[in-house]
Short mmCIF file of the C-alpha atoms (twelve columns), coordinates in Angstrom:
data_MODEL
# 
_entry.id   MODEL 
# 
loop_
_atom_site.group_PDB 
_atom_site.id 
_atom_site.type_symbol 
_atom_site.label_atom_id 
_atom_site.label_alt_id 
_atom_site.label_comp_id 
_atom_site.label_asym_id 
_atom_site.label_seq_id 
_atom_site.Cartn_x 
_atom_site.Cartn_y 
_atom_site.Cartn_z 
_atom_site.pdbx_PDB_model_num 
ATOM 1   C CA . UNK A 1   141.900 -1.105  89.660  1 
ATOM 2   C CA . UNK A 2   139.025 -1.702  87.382  1 
ATOM 3   C CA . UNK A 3   135.762 -1.953  88.713  1 
ATOM 4   C CA . UNK A 4   137.499 -2.405  91.964  1 
ATOM 5   C CA . UNK A 5   140.336 -5.416  91.076  1 
ATOM 6   C CA . UNK A 6   143.498 -4.546  90.458  1 
ATOM 7   C CA . UNK A 7   145.335 -3.970  87.670  1 
ATOM 8   C CA . UNK A 8   147.533 -6.482  87.709  1 
ATOM 9   C CA . UNK A 9   145.850 -9.837  88.925  1 
ATOM 10  C CA . UNK A 10  145.434 -10.623 85.817  1 
ATOM 11  C CA . UNK A 11  148.852 -10.726 85.373  1 
ATOM 12  C CA . UNK A 12  151.110 -8.141  83.319  1 
ATOM 13  C CA . UNK A 13  148.252 -6.681  81.235  1 
ATOM 14  C CA . UNK A 14  148.279 -3.441  79.146  1 
ATOM 15  C CA . UNK A 15  147.055 -2.385  82.281  1 
ATOM 16  C CA . UNK A 16  149.353 -3.845  84.873  1 
ATOM 17  C CA . UNK A 17  151.705 -1.612  83.060  1 
ATOM 18  C CA . UNK A 18  150.028 1.186   81.974  1 
ATOM 19  C CA . UNK A 19  149.281 1.748   86.182  1 
ATOM 20  C CA . UNK A 20  152.398 0.932   87.182  1 
ATOM 21  C CA . UNK A 21  154.513 0.561   84.467  1 
ATOM 22  C CA . UNK A 22  157.832 0.652   86.293  1 
ATOM 23  C CA . UNK A 23  157.230 -2.254  89.078  1 
ATOM 24  C CA . UNK A 24  155.327 -3.853  85.151  1 
ATOM 25  C CA . UNK A 25  159.047 -4.126  84.150  1 
ATOM 26  C CA . UNK A 26  160.581 -5.553  86.905  1 
ATOM 27  C CA . UNK A 27  158.267 -8.382  87.752  1 
ATOM 28  C CA . UNK A 28  158.978 -8.631  83.403  1 
ATOM 29  C CA . UNK A 29  162.899 -8.901  84.115  1 
ATOM 30  C CA . UNK A 30  162.871 -11.528 87.041  1 
ATOM 31  C CA . UNK A 31  161.572 -13.379 84.346  1 
ATOM 32  C CA . UNK A 32  162.669 -13.303 81.956  1 
ATOM 33  C CA . UNK A 33  166.104 -14.132 83.586  1 
ATOM 34  C CA . UNK A 34  164.234 -16.894 84.804  1 
ATOM 35  C CA . UNK A 35  164.086 -18.055 81.918  1 
ATOM 36  C CA . UNK A 36  167.595 -17.254 80.205  1 
ATOM 37  C CA . UNK A 37  169.282 -18.064 83.447  1 
ATOM 38  C CA . UNK A 38  169.964 -21.436 85.572  1 
ATOM 39  C CA . UNK A 39  169.397 -20.890 89.146  1 
ATOM 40  C CA . UNK A 40  173.195 -21.149 89.847  1 
ATOM 41  C CA . UNK A 41  173.417 -17.628 88.448  1 
ATOM 42  C CA . UNK A 42  170.091 -16.295 89.559  1 
ATOM 43  C CA . UNK A 43  170.349 -17.353 93.516  1 
ATOM 44  C CA . UNK A 44  173.519 -15.833 93.926  1 
ATOM 45  C CA . UNK A 45  171.988 -12.389 93.291  1 
ATOM 46  C CA . UNK A 46  171.962 -9.802  96.068  1 
ATOM 47  C CA . UNK A 47  169.618 -9.876  98.430  1 
ATOM 48  C CA . UNK A 48  167.995 -6.139  98.839  1 
ATOM 49  C CA . UNK A 49  168.419 -7.348  94.784  1 
ATOM 50  C CA . UNK A 50  165.766 -10.253 95.280  1 
ATOM 51  C CA . UNK A 51  163.361 -9.037  97.529  1 
ATOM 52  C CA . UNK A 52  162.162 -5.876  95.543  1 
ATOM 53  C CA . UNK A 53  162.241 -8.182  92.763  1 
ATOM 54  C CA . UNK A 54  159.673 -10.750 95.057  1 
ATOM 55  C CA . UNK A 55  157.224 -7.666  96.310  1 
ATOM 56  C CA . UNK A 56  153.953 -7.480  95.009  1 
ATOM 57  C CA . UNK A 57  151.868 -4.317  93.114  1 
ATOM 58  C CA . UNK A 58  151.601 -1.618  94.699  1 
ATOM 59  C CA . UNK A 59  148.030 -1.211  95.522  1 
ATOM 60  C CA . UNK A 60  147.510 -5.039  96.620  1 
ATOM 61  C CA . UNK A 61  146.049 -6.049  99.829  1 
ATOM 62  C CA . UNK A 62  148.471 -7.328  102.207 1 
ATOM 63  C CA . UNK A 63  146.643 -9.775  103.595 1 
ATOM 64  C CA . UNK A 64  145.739 -11.446 99.819  1 
ATOM 65  C CA . UNK A 65  148.399 -14.135 98.363  1 
ATOM 66  C CA . UNK A 66  149.688 -13.182 95.450  1 
ATOM 67  C CA . UNK A 67  147.214 -14.164 91.933  1 
ATOM 68  C CA . UNK A 68  149.158 -17.277 90.216  1 
ATOM 69  C CA . UNK A 69  149.273 -14.933 87.136  1 
ATOM 70  C CA . UNK A 70  152.514 -13.009 89.046  1 
ATOM 71  C CA . UNK A 71  154.565 -15.616 89.960  1 
ATOM 72  C CA . UNK A 72  157.749 -16.193 90.323  1 
ATOM 73  C CA . UNK A 73  158.168 -18.156 86.993  1 
ATOM 74  C CA . UNK A 74  157.031 -17.216 83.856  1 
ATOM 75  C CA . UNK A 75  153.394 -18.212 83.338  1 
ATOM 76  C CA . UNK A 76  152.384 -20.293 79.675  1 
ATOM 77  C CA . UNK A 77  151.470 -17.401 77.606  1 
ATOM 78  C CA . UNK A 78  152.274 -13.881 79.641  1 
ATOM 79  C CA . UNK A 79  150.415 -11.163 78.107  1 
ATOM 80  C CA . UNK A 80  152.407 -8.567  75.942  1 
ATOM 81  C CA . UNK A 81  150.906 -5.117  74.897  1 
ATOM 82  C CA . UNK A 82  152.062 -3.870  72.054  1 
ATOM 83  C CA . UNK A 83  154.903 -1.698  72.402  1 
ATOM 84  C CA . UNK A 84  154.249 -1.868  76.538  1 
ATOM 85  C CA . UNK A 85  157.504 -3.679  77.228  1 
ATOM 86  C CA . UNK A 86  159.782 -1.190  74.198  1 
ATOM 87  C CA . UNK A 87  158.533 1.217   75.393  1 
ATOM 88  C CA . UNK A 88  159.853 1.418   78.999  1 
ATOM 89  C CA . UNK A 89  162.568 -1.060  78.830  1 
ATOM 90  C CA . UNK A 90  164.280 1.346   77.189  1 
ATOM 91  C CA . UNK A 91  165.270 5.453   77.262  1 
ATOM 92  C CA . UNK A 92  165.852 7.290   73.750  1 
ATOM 93  C CA . UNK A 93  169.530 8.415   73.161  1 
ATOM 94  C CA . UNK A 94  168.917 11.798  73.295  1 
ATOM 95  C CA . UNK A 95  166.175 11.079  75.459  1 
ATOM 96  C CA . UNK A 96  166.036 13.635  78.800  1 
ATOM 97  C CA . UNK A 97  167.734 11.928  82.091  1 
ATOM 98  C CA . UNK A 98  171.187 10.856  80.478  1 
ATOM 99  C CA . UNK A 99  169.407 8.228   78.233  1 
ATOM 100 C CA . UNK A 100 169.430 4.353   80.131  1 
ATOM 101 C CA . UNK A 101 172.826 4.516   81.297  1 
ATOM 102 C CA . UNK A 102 173.750 1.399   83.146  1 
ATOM 103 C CA . UNK A 103 174.553 1.185   87.046  1 
ATOM 104 C CA . UNK A 104 177.207 -1.093  87.992  1 
ATOM 105 C CA . UNK A 105 177.370 -4.814  86.780  1 
ATOM 106 C CA . UNK A 106 174.654 -6.889  87.749  1 
ATOM 107 C CA . UNK A 107 172.250 -9.644  86.352  1 
ATOM 108 C CA . UNK A 108 168.873 -7.545  86.633  1 
ATOM 109 C CA . UNK A 109 170.494 -3.757  85.137  1 
ATOM 110 C CA . UNK A 110 172.101 -5.568  82.155  1 
ATOM 111 C CA . UNK A 111 168.489 -7.167  81.367  1 
ATOM 112 C CA . UNK A 112 167.412 -3.161  80.601  1 
ATOM 113 C CA . UNK A 113 169.858 -2.237  77.533  1 
ATOM 114 C CA . UNK A 114 170.824 0.743   77.733  1 
ATOM 115 C CA . UNK A 115 169.485 1.034   73.934  1 
ATOM 116 C CA . UNK A 116 166.899 -0.922  71.899  1 
ATOM 117 C CA . UNK A 117 164.064 0.543   69.631  1 
ATOM 118 C CA . UNK A 118 162.740 -2.014  67.597  1 
ATOM 119 C CA . UNK A 119 161.043 -0.093  64.852  1 
ATOM 120 C CA . UNK A 120 157.389 -0.305  65.330  1 
ATOM 121 C CA . UNK A 121 157.370 3.027   64.590  1 
ATOM 122 C CA . UNK A 122 159.769 5.534   63.747  1 
ATOM 123 C CA . UNK A 123 160.292 8.291   66.469  1 
ATOM 124 C CA . UNK A 124 161.223 11.322  65.131  1 
ATOM 125 C CA . UNK A 125 161.577 12.110  68.605  1 
ATOM 126 C CA . UNK A 126 165.286 10.228  68.721  1 
ATOM 127 C CA . UNK A 127 165.947 9.817   64.934  1 
ATOM 128 C CA . UNK A 128 166.041 12.521  62.399  1 
ATOM 129 C CA . UNK A 129 165.705 12.333  59.058  1 
ATOM 130 C CA . UNK A 130 168.796 13.172  55.675  1 
ATOM 131 C CA . UNK A 131 167.333 11.960  52.776  1 
ATOM 132 C CA . UNK A 132 167.751 12.544  49.615  1 
ATOM 133 C CA . UNK A 133 166.075 13.025  46.771  1 
ATOM 134 C CA . UNK A 134 163.936 10.037  47.079  1 
ATOM 135 C CA . UNK A 135 165.433 8.030   49.549  1 
ATOM 136 C CA . UNK A 136 162.938 7.390   52.333  1 
ATOM 137 C CA . UNK A 137 162.483 5.292   56.291  1 
ATOM 138 C CA . UNK A 138 160.118 3.504   56.204  1 
ATOM 139 C CA . UNK A 139 158.466 1.229   59.108  1 
ATOM 140 C CA . UNK A 140 157.190 -2.226  57.460  1 
ATOM 141 C CA . UNK A 141 156.267 -4.825  58.476  1 
ATOM 142 C CA . UNK A 142 157.538 -4.058  62.884  1 
ATOM 143 C CA . UNK A 143 160.717 -3.320  60.711  1 
ATOM 144 C CA . UNK A 144 163.406 0.314   59.510  1 
ATOM 145 C CA . UNK A 145 162.476 0.255   55.348  1 
ATOM 146 C CA . UNK A 146 165.377 2.126   53.604  1 
ATOM 147 C CA . UNK A 147 164.193 2.475   50.413  1 
ATOM 148 C CA . UNK A 148 167.583 4.477   48.592  1 
ATOM 149 C CA . UNK A 149 167.163 4.002   44.588  1 
ATOM 150 C CA . UNK A 150 170.181 5.162   42.110  1 
ATOM 151 C CA . UNK A 151 172.461 8.289   43.456  1 
ATOM 152 C CA . UNK A 152 169.842 8.582   46.499  1 
ATOM 153 C CA . UNK A 153 170.837 7.377   50.211  1 
ATOM 154 C CA . UNK A 154 168.259 6.964   52.837  1 
ATOM 155 C CA . UNK A 155 169.897 7.581   56.484  1 
ATOM 156 C CA . UNK A 156 168.324 8.251   59.831  1 
ATOM 157 C CA . UNK A 157 170.748 9.511   62.656  1 
ATOM 158 C CA . UNK A 158 170.792 9.949   66.602  1 
ATOM 159 C CA . UNK A 159 170.878 12.304  68.400  1 
ATOM 160 C CA . UNK A 160 174.913 12.353  71.113  1 
ATOM 161 C CA . UNK A 161 174.299 11.015  74.608  1 
ATOM 162 C CA . UNK A 162 177.438 10.353  76.704  1 
ATOM 163 C CA . UNK A 163 175.709 7.992   79.564  1 
ATOM 164 C CA . UNK A 164 176.216 5.448   76.548  1 
ATOM 165 C CA . UNK A 165 178.656 2.212   78.506  1 
ATOM 166 C CA . UNK A 166 182.257 1.667   78.150  1 
ATOM 167 C CA . UNK A 167 181.716 -1.320  77.113  1 
ATOM 168 C CA . UNK A 168 179.127 -3.551  75.451  1 
ATOM 169 C CA . UNK A 169 177.536 -5.656  72.697  1 
ATOM 170 C CA . UNK A 170 175.640 -3.338  69.341  1 
ATOM 171 C CA . UNK A 171 173.476 -6.020  67.664  1 
ATOM 172 C CA . UNK A 172 170.516 -5.329  65.188  1 
ATOM 173 C CA . UNK A 173 168.885 -7.434  62.544  1 
ATOM 174 C CA . UNK A 174 169.389 -7.113  59.212  1 
ATOM 175 C CA . UNK A 175 167.782 -8.176  56.090  1 
ATOM 176 C CA . UNK A 176 169.486 -7.073  53.217  1 
ATOM 177 C CA . UNK A 177 167.049 -6.774  49.996  1 
ATOM 178 C CA . UNK A 178 168.177 -5.522  46.775  1 
ATOM 179 C CA . UNK A 179 171.369 -4.215  46.511  1 
ATOM 180 C CA . UNK A 180 171.428 -1.000  42.734  1 
ATOM 181 C CA . UNK A 181 175.332 -0.955  43.958  1 
ATOM 182 C CA . UNK A 182 175.501 0.625   47.073  1 
ATOM 183 C CA . UNK A 183 176.069 -0.462  50.516  1 
ATOM 184 C CA . UNK A 184 174.386 -0.098  54.252  1 
ATOM 185 C CA . UNK A 185 177.565 2.129   56.466  1 
ATOM 186 C CA . UNK A 186 176.057 1.603   60.523  1 
ATOM 187 C CA . UNK A 187 178.034 3.401   62.328  1 
ATOM 188 C CA . UNK A 188 178.528 4.158   66.418  1 
ATOM 189 C CA . UNK A 189 180.663 7.334   68.004  1 
ATOM 190 C CA . UNK A 190 181.299 5.535   72.410  1 
ATOM 191 C CA . UNK A 191 182.509 8.773   73.176  1 
ATOM 192 C CA . UNK A 192 186.365 7.536   72.959  1 
ATOM 193 C CA . UNK A 193 186.003 5.186   69.260  1 
ATOM 194 C CA . UNK A 194 183.730 5.356   66.560  1 
ATOM 195 C CA . UNK A 195 182.694 1.938   65.604  1 
ATOM 196 C CA . UNK A 196 182.340 2.258   61.420  1 
ATOM 197 C CA . UNK A 197 180.554 -1.262  59.571  1 
ATOM 198 C CA . UNK A 198 180.212 -1.191  55.817  1 
ATOM 199 C CA . UNK A 199 177.938 -4.143  54.184  1 
ATOM 200 C CA . UNK A 200 178.536 -4.362  50.639  1 
ATOM 201 C CA . UNK A 201 176.378 -7.526  49.012  1 
ATOM 202 C CA . UNK A 202 177.270 -9.532  48.243  1 
ATOM 203 C CA . UNK A 203 180.076 -10.935 49.922  1 
ATOM 204 C CA . UNK A 204 182.071 -7.652  51.023  1 
ATOM 205 C CA . UNK A 205 181.760 -6.521  54.778  1 
ATOM 206 C CA . UNK A 206 183.996 -3.680  55.952  1 
ATOM 207 C CA . UNK A 207 185.346 -2.214  59.754  1 
ATOM 208 C CA . UNK A 208 186.919 0.072   60.110  1 
ATOM 209 C CA . UNK A 209 190.113 -0.236  61.939  1 
ATOM 210 C CA . UNK A 210 193.017 2.239   63.950  1 
ATOM 211 C CA . UNK A 211 194.720 3.257   60.313  1 
ATOM 212 C CA . UNK A 212 192.106 2.018   57.125  1 
ATOM 213 C CA . UNK A 213 189.037 0.430   56.212  1 
ATOM 214 C CA . UNK A 214 189.467 -4.146  56.301  1 
ATOM 215 C CA . UNK A 215 187.403 -5.899  54.749  1 
ATOM 216 C CA . UNK A 216 186.305 -9.136  54.667  1 
ATOM 217 C CA . UNK A 217 183.908 -11.366 52.633  1 
ATOM 218 C CA . UNK A 218 181.780 -13.743 54.292  1 
ATOM 219 C CA . UNK A 219 179.016 -16.036 53.092  1 
ATOM 220 C CA . UNK A 220 176.153 -13.802 50.918  1 
ATOM 221 C CA . UNK A 221 174.603 -11.621 53.237  1 
ATOM 222 C CA . UNK A 222 171.745 -9.995  50.230  1 
ATOM 223 C CA . UNK A 223 167.890 -11.935 51.113  1 
ATOM 224 C CA . UNK A 224 169.057 -13.372 54.410  1 
ATOM 225 C CA . UNK A 225 168.113 -12.258 57.402  1 
ATOM 226 C CA . UNK A 226 171.045 -12.051 60.351  1 
ATOM 227 C CA . UNK A 227 171.218 -11.550 63.290  1 
ATOM 228 C CA . UNK A 228 175.354 -8.867  63.575  1 
ATOM 229 C CA . UNK A 229 176.658 -8.053  67.468  1 
ATOM 230 C CA . UNK A 230 179.646 -5.882  67.424  1 
ATOM 231 C CA . UNK A 231 181.380 -6.354  70.857  1 
ATOM 232 C CA . UNK A 232 183.156 -3.539  72.077  1 
ATOM 233 C CA . UNK A 233 185.170 -3.853  75.421  1 
ATOM 234 C CA . UNK A 234 186.156 -0.214  75.389  1 
ATOM 235 C CA . UNK A 235 189.409 -0.798  73.261  1 
ATOM 236 C CA . UNK A 236 188.943 -3.316  70.008  1 
ATOM 237 C CA . UNK A 237 185.778 -4.950  68.575  1 
ATOM 238 C CA . UNK A 238 184.991 -7.584  67.774  1 
ATOM 239 C CA . UNK A 239 181.736 -8.432  65.032  1 
ATOM 240 C CA . UNK A 240 179.898 -12.152 64.939  1 
ATOM 241 C CA . UNK A 241 177.068 -13.353 62.467  1 
ATOM 242 C CA . UNK A 242 174.953 -15.148 64.929  1 
ATOM 243 C CA . UNK A 243 177.353 -16.891 66.891  1 
ATOM 244 C CA . UNK A 244 180.404 -17.034 63.708  1 
ATOM 245 C CA . UNK A 245 182.948 -14.187 64.170  1 
ATOM 246 C CA . UNK A 246 183.996 -12.574 61.785  1 
ATOM 247 C CA . UNK A 247 186.364 -10.765 63.025  1 
ATOM 248 C CA . UNK A 248 188.236 -10.204 66.986  1 
ATOM 249 C CA . UNK A 249 189.416 -7.450  68.965  1 
ATOM 250 C CA . UNK A 250 190.340 -5.270  66.073  1 
ATOM 251 C CA . UNK A 251 190.957 -1.159  67.646  1 
ATOM 252 C CA . UNK A 252 189.057 1.542   66.049  1 
ATOM 253 C CA . UNK A 253 190.071 4.815   64.722  1 
ATOM 254 C CA . UNK A 254 190.118 7.060   68.037  1 
ATOM 255 C CA . UNK A 255 186.959 9.787   68.191  1 
ATOM 256 C CA . UNK A 256 186.348 11.736  71.357  1 
ATOM 257 C CA . UNK A 257 183.469 14.063  71.102  1 
ATOM 258 C CA . UNK A 258 179.785 12.761  70.195  1 
ATOM 259 C CA . UNK A 259 180.124 9.900   72.367  1 
ATOM 260 C CA . UNK A 260 176.478 7.405   71.938  1 
ATOM 261 C CA . UNK A 261 175.466 9.104   67.892  1 
ATOM 262 C CA . UNK A 262 173.977 5.956   66.154  1 
ATOM 263 C CA . UNK A 263 174.168 6.728   62.005  1 
ATOM 264 C CA . UNK A 264 172.351 4.181   59.403  1 
ATOM 265 C CA . UNK A 265 172.694 5.447   56.541  1 
ATOM 266 C CA . UNK A 266 171.793 3.053   52.815  1 
ATOM 267 C CA . UNK A 267 172.526 4.012   49.837  1 
ATOM 268 C CA . UNK A 268 171.367 2.698   46.041  1 
ATOM 269 C CA . UNK A 269 169.423 -0.267  47.562  1 
ATOM 270 C CA . UNK A 270 166.947 -1.624  49.775  1 
ATOM 271 C CA . UNK A 271 166.976 -3.040  53.451  1 
ATOM 272 C CA . UNK A 272 164.912 -3.820  56.277  1 
ATOM 273 C CA . UNK A 273 166.675 -3.371  59.782  1 
ATOM 274 C CA . UNK A 274 164.714 -4.626  63.727  1 
ATOM 275 C CA . UNK A 275 165.331 -5.183  66.678  1 
ATOM 276 C CA . UNK A 276 168.448 -2.435  67.194  1 
ATOM 277 C CA . UNK A 277 170.467 -3.007  70.774  1 
ATOM 278 C CA . UNK A 278 173.043 -2.259  73.424  1 
ATOM 279 C CA . UNK A 279 173.804 -3.309  76.264  1 
ATOM 280 C CA . UNK A 280 175.825 -4.353  78.588  1 
ATOM 281 C CA . UNK A 281 177.938 -7.925  78.170  1 
ATOM 282 C CA . UNK A 282 175.916 -10.278 79.835  1 
ATOM 283 C CA . UNK A 283 179.100 -10.893 82.550  1 
ATOM 284 C CA . UNK A 284 182.411 -9.243  82.946  1 
ATOM 285 C CA . UNK A 285 184.836 -10.929 80.122  1 
ATOM 286 C CA . UNK A 286 181.658 -12.858 78.514  1 
ATOM 287 C CA . UNK A 287 178.472 -11.921 75.824  1 
ATOM 288 C CA . UNK A 288 175.410 -13.083 74.753  1 
ATOM 289 C CA . UNK A 289 178.065 -14.205 71.080  1 
ATOM 290 C CA . UNK A 290 180.445 -16.555 73.960  1 
# 
């Protein structure tokens, strides 16, 4: 407490997250769930989950009512500390404890991605750089900036982590800033398959299926910012640009090693990448892009 005042008395403040991170994350998830899901969904949560989410913060006097700032409905202007939510809400690939593997198919677990990086910093305990020549990886305006002059590659790779879910949505915000003739190649090993994309500006996108690379011509992504989501059901993959399907249910090549490794190389150009996320679908048989 600060000056005898409970650190969570004013809501989800930086002091509250610092003192009681697990409880603060639970309340934040509850508020987020109330925003994203209708009552028809939240009322069907198991009773034990509802009771756990309704508990006051540790150390709160039992004879005192919960303050309005900690109400069930999200209050206007939830206070989120800089980096305070992003860091607790994900366990980085390669971190101790088996990553942030999701346990079961319930709504609460689905609100916490298995991996999430907002790129407010370049965490070199998570990523390893493999730059060629004058290529660089930097953080600019809260995004990863990969700058790759001619005949160079800017790349960061994560470590392996076998706790990756068996099916998930892999999404990221991509701004393809400049093109010097190269491509951006994000790829991910699931433990069963290799999910490989290639963005070749301005309009060519490739996906490696079980036999060969398959080409797709799309509206230009050079100079635009788009959210790309690759849905993986354990057997096939589908790609969305926003909510528009680029392809559906293609079979990726088999790869049984390196589960959880993420590779992010960019050659001959500059991109910005943000909000890289690997998360279980919102419900079995559906996803955020449905």
